[in-house]
mmCIF file of N, CA and C in Angstrom:
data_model
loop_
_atom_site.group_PDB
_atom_site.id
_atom_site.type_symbol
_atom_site.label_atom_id
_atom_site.label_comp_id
_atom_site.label_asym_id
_atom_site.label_seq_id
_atom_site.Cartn_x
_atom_site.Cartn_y
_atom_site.Cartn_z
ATOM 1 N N UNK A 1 105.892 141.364 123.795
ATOM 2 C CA UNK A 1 107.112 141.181 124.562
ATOM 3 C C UNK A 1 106.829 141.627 125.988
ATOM 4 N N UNK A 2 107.412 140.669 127.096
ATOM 5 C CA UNK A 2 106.764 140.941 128.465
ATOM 6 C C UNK A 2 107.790 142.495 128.832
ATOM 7 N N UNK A 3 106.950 143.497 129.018
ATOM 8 C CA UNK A 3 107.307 144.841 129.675
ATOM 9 C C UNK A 3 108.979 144.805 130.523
ATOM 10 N N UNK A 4 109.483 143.795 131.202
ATOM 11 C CA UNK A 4 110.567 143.250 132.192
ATOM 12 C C UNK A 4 111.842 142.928 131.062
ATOM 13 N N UNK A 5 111.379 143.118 130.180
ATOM 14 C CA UNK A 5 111.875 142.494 129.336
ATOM 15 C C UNK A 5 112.922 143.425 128.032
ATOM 16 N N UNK A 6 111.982 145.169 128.212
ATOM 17 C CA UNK A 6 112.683 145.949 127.465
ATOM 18 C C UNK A 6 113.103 147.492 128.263
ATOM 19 N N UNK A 7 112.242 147.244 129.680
ATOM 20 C CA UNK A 7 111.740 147.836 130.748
ATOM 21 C C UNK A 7 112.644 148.073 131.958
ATOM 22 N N UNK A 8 113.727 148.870 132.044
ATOM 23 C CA UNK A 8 115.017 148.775 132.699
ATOM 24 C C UNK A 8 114.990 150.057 133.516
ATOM 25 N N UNK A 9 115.057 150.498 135.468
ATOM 26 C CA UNK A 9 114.686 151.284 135.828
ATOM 27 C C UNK A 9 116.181 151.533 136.965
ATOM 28 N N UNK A 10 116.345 152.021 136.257
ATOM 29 C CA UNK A 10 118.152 152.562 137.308
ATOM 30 C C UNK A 10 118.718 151.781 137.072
ATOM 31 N N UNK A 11 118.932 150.307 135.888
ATOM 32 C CA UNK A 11 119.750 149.533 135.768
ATOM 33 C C UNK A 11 119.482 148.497 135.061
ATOM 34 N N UNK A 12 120.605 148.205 134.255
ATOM 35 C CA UNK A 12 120.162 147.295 133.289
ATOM 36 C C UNK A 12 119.886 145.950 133.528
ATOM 37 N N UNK A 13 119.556 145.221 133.586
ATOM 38 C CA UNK A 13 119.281 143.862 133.692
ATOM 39 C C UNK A 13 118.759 142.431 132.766
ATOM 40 N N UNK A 14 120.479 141.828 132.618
ATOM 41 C CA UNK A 14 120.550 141.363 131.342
ATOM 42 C C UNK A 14 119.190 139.778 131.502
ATOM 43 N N UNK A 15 119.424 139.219 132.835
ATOM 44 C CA UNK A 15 118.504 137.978 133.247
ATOM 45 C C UNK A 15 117.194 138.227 132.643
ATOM 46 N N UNK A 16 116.717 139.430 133.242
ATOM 47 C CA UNK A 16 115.163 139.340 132.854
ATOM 48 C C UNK A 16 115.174 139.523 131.696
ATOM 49 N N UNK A 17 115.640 139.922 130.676
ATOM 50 C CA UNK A 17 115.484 140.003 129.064
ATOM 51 C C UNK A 17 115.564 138.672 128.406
ATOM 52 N N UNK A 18 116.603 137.612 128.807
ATOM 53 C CA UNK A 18 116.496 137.019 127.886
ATOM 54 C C UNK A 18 115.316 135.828 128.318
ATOM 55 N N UNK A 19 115.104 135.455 129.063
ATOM 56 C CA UNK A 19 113.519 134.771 129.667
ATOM 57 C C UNK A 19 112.611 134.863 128.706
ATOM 58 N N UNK A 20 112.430 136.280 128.712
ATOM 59 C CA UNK A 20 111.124 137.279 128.291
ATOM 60 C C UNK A 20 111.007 137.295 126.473
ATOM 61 N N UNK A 21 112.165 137.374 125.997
ATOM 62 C CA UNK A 21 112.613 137.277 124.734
ATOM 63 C C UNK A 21 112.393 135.674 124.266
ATOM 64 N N UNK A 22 112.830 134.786 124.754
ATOM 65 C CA UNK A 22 112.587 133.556 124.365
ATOM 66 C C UNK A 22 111.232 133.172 124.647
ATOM 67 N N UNK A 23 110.592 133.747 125.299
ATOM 68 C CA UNK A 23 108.485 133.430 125.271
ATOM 69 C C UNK A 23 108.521 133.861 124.609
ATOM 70 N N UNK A 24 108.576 135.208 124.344
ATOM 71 C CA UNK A 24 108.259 136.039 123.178
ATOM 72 C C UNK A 24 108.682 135.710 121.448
ATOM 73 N N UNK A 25 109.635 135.190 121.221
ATOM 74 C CA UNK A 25 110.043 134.428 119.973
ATOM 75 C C UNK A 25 108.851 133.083 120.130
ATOM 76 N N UNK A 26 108.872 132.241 121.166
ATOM 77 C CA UNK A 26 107.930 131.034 121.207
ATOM 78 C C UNK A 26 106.409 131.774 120.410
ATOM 79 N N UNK A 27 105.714 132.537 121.327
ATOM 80 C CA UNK A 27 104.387 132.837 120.773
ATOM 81 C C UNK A 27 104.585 133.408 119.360
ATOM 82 N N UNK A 28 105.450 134.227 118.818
ATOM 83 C CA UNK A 28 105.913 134.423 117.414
ATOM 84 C C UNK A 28 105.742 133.527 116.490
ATOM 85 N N UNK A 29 106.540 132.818 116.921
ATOM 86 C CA UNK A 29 106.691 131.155 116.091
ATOM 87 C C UNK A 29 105.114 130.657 116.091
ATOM 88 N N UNK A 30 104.658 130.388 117.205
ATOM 89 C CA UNK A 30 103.405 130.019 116.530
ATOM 90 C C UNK A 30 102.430 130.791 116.313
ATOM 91 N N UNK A 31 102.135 132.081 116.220
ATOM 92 C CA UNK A 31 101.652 132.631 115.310
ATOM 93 C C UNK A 31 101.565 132.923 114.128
ATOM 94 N N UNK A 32 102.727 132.886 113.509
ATOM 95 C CA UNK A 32 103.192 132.837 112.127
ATOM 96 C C UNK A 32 103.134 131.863 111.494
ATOM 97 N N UNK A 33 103.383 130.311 112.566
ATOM 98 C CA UNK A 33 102.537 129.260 111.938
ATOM 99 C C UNK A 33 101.164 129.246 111.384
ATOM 100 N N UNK A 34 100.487 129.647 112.855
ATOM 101 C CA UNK A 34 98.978 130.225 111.923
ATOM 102 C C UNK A 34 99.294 130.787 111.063
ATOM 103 N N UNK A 35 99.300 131.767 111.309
ATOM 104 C CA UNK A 35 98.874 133.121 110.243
ATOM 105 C C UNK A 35 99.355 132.404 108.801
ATOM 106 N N UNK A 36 100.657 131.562 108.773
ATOM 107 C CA UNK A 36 100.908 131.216 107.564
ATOM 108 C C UNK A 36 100.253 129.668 107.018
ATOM 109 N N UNK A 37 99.414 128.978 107.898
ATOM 110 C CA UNK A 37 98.908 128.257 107.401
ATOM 111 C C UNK A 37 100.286 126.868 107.474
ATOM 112 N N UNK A 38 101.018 127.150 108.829
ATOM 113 C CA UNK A 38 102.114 126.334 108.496
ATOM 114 C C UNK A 38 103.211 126.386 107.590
ATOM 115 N N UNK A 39 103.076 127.084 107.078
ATOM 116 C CA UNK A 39 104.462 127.587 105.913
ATOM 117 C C UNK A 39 105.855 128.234 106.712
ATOM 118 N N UNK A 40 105.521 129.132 107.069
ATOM 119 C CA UNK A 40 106.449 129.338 108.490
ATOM 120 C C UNK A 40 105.998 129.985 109.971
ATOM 121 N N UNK A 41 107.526 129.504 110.537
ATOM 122 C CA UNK A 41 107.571 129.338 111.447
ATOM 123 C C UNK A 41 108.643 130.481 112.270
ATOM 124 N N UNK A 42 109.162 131.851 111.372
ATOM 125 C CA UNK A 42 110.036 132.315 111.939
ATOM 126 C C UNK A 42 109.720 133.250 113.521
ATOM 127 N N UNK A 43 110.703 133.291 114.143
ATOM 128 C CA UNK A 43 110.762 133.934 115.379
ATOM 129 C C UNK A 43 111.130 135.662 115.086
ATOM 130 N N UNK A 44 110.776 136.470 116.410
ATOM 131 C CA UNK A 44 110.890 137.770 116.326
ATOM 132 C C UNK A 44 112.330 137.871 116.074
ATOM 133 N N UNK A 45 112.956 137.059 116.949
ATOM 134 C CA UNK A 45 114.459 137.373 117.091
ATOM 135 C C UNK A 45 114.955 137.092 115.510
ATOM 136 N N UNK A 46 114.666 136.109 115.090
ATOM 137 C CA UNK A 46 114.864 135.886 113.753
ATOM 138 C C UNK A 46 114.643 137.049 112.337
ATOM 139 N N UNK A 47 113.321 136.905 112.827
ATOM 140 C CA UNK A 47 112.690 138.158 111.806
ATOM 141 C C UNK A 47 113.940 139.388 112.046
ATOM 142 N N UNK A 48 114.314 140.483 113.227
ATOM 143 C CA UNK A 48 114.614 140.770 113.586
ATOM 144 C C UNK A 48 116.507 141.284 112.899
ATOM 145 N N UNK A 49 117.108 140.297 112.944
ATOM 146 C CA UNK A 49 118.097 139.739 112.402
ATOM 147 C C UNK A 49 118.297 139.544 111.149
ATOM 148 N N UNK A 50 116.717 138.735 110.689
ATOM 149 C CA UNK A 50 117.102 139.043 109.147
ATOM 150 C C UNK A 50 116.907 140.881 108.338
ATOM 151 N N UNK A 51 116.358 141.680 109.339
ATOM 152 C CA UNK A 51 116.222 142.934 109.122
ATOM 153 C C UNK A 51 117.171 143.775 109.111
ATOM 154 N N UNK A 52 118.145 143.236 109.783
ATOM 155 C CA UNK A 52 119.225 143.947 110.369
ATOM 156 C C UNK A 52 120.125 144.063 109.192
ATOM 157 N N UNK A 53 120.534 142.737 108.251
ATOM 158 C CA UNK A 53 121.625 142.199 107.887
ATOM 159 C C UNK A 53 122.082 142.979 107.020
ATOM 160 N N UNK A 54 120.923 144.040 106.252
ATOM 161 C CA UNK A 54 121.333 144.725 105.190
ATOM 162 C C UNK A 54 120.548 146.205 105.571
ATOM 163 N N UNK A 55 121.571 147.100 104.859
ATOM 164 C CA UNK A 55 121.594 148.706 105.379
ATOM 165 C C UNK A 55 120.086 149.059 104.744
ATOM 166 N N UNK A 56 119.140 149.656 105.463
ATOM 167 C CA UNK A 56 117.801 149.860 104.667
ATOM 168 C C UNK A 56 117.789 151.742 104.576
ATOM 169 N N UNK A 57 117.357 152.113 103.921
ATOM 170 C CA UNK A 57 116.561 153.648 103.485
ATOM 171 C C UNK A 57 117.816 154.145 102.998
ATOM 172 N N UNK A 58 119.016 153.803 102.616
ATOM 173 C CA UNK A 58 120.353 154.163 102.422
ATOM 174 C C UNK A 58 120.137 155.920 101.402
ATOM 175 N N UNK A 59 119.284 155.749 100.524
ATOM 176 C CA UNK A 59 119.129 156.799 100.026
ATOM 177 C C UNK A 59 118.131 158.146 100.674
ATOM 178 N N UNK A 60 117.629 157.242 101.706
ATOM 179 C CA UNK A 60 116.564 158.442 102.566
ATOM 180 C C UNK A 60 117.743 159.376 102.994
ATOM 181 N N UNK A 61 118.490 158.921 103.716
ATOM 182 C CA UNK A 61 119.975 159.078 104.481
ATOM 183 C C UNK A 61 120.671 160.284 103.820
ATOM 184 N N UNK A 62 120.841 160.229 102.375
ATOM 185 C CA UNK A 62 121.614 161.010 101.652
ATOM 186 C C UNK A 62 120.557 162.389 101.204
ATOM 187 N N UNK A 63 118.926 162.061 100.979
ATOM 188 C CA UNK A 63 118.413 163.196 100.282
ATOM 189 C C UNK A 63 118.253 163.852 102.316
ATOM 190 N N UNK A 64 118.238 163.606 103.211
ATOM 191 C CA UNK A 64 117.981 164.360 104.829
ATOM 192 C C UNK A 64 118.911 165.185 104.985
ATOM 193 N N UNK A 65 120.207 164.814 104.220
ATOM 194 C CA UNK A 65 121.831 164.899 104.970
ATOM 195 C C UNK A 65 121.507 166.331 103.542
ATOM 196 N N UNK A 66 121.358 166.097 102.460
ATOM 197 C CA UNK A 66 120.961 167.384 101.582
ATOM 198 C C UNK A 66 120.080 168.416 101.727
ATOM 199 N N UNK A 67 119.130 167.769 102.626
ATOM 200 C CA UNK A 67 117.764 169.243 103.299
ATOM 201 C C UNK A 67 118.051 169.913 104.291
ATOM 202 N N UNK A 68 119.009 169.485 104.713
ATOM 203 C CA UNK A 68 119.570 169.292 105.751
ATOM 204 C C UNK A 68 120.749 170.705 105.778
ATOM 205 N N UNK A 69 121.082 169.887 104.943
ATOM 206 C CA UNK A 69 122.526 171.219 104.380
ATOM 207 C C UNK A 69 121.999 172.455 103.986
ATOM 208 N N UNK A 70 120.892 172.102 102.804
ATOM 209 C CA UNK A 70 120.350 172.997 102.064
ATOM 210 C C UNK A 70 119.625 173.951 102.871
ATOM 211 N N UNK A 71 119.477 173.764 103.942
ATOM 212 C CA UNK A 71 118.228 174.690 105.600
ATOM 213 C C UNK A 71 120.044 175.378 106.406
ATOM 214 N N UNK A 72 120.912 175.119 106.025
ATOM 215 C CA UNK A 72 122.011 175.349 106.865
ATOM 216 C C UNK A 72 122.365 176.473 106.261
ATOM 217 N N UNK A 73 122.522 176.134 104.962
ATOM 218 C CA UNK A 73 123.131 177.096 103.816
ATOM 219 C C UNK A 73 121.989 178.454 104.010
ATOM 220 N N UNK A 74 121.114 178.072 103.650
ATOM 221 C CA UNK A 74 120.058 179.338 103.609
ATOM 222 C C UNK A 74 120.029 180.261 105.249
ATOM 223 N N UNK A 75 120.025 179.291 106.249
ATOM 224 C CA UNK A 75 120.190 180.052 107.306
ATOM 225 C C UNK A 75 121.803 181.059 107.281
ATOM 226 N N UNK A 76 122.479 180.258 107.008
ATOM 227 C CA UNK A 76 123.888 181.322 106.992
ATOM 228 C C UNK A 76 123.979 181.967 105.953
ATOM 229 N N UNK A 77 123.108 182.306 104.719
ATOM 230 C CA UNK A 77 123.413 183.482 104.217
ATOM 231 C C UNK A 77 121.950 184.072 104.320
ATOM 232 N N UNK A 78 121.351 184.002 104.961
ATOM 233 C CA UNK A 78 120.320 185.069 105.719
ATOM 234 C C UNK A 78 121.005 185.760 107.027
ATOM 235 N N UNK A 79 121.669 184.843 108.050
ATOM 236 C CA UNK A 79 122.152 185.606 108.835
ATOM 237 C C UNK A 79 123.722 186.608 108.106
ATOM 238 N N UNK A 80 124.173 185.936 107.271
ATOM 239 C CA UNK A 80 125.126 187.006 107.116
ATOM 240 C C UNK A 80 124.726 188.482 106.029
ATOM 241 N N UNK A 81 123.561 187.761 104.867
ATOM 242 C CA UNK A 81 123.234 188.978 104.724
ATOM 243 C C UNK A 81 122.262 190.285 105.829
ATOM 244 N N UNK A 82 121.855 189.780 106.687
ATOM 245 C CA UNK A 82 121.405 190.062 107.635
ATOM 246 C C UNK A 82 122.406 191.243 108.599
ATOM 247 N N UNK A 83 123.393 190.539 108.955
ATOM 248 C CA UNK A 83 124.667 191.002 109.635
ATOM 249 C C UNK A 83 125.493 191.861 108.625
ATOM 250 N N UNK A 84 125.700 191.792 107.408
ATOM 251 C CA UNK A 84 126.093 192.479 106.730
ATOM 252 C C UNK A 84 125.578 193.955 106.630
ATOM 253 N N UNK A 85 124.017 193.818 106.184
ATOM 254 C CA UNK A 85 123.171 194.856 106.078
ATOM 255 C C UNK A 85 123.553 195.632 107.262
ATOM 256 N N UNK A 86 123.425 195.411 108.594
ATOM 257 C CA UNK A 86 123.896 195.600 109.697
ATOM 258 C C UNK A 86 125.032 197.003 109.752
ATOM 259 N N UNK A 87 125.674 196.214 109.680
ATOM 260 C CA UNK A 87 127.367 196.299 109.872
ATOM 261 C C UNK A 87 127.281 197.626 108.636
ATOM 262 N N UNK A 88 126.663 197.936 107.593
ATOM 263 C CA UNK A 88 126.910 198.664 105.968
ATOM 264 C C UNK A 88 125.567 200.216 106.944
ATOM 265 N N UNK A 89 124.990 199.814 107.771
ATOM 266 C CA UNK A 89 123.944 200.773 108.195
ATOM 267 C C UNK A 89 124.916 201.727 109.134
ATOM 268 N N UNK A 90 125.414 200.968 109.708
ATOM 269 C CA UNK A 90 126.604 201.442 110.996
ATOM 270 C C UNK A 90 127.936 202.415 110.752
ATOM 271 N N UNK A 91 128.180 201.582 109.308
ATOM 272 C CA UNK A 91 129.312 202.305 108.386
ATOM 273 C C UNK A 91 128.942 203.882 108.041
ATOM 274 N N UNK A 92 127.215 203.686 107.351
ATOM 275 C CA UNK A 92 126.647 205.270 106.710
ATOM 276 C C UNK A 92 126.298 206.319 107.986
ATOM 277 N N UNK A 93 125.830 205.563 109.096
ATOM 278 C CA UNK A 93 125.579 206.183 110.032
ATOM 279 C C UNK A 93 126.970 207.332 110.483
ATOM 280 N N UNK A 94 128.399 206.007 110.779
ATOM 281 C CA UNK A 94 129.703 206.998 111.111
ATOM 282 C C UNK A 94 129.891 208.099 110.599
ATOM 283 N N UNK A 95 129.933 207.457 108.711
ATOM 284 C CA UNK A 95 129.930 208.711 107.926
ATOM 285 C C UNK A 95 129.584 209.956 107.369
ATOM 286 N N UNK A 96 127.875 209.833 108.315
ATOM 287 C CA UNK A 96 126.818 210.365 108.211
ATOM 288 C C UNK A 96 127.464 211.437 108.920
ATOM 289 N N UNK A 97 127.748 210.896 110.451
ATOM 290 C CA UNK A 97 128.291 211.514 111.713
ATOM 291 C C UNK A 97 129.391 212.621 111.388
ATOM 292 N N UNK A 98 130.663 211.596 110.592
ATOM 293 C CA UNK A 98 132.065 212.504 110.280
ATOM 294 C C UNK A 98 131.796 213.803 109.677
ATOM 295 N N UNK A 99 131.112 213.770 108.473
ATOM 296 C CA UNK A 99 130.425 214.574 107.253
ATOM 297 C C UNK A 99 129.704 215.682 107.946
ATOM 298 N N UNK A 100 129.083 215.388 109.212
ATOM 299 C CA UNK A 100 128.102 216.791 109.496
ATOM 300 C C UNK A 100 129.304 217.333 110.333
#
């Protein structure tokens, strides 16, 4: 894909993309002709699109969103047993204090 094409520098610029995109689907197309021996003929944009159409890794999604949690959980009861311990040192210390 020509660089002008995905390559946007203080501003977007819709002209030069689609130029660049339609060579770029052209040489696609016939590469895939090769490569397939003529069988097909699909384009990037195509390919692309048909990738899109349906939700992919759907279950990656759910076990990340669980390691995820599971690294959250452990951090907040490290910091609160942490802070707890804390807070229970501070308590014996007062009482330490009152007592003498």
């Amino acid at each position: 894909m020509p660089l002008a094409s995905v390559l946007h520098k203080g501003s977007y610029s819709k002209g030069n993309r689609e130029g660049g995109i339609t060579a770029y689907d052209q040489d696609i197309s016939e590469y895939m002709l090769q490569r397939s021996g003529g069988k097909s003929d699909v384009s990037w944009s195509k390919q692309m699109s048909n990738r899109r159409k349906t939700p992919a890794r759907m279950r990656r999604k759910s076990f990340l969103e669980q390691q995820f949690l599971g690294k959250c959980l452990a951090y907040v009861q490290l910091t609160l047993s942490t802070e707890l311990l804390f807070i229970l040192r501070i308590i014996a210390r007062r009482d330490t204090v009152r007592n003498a």
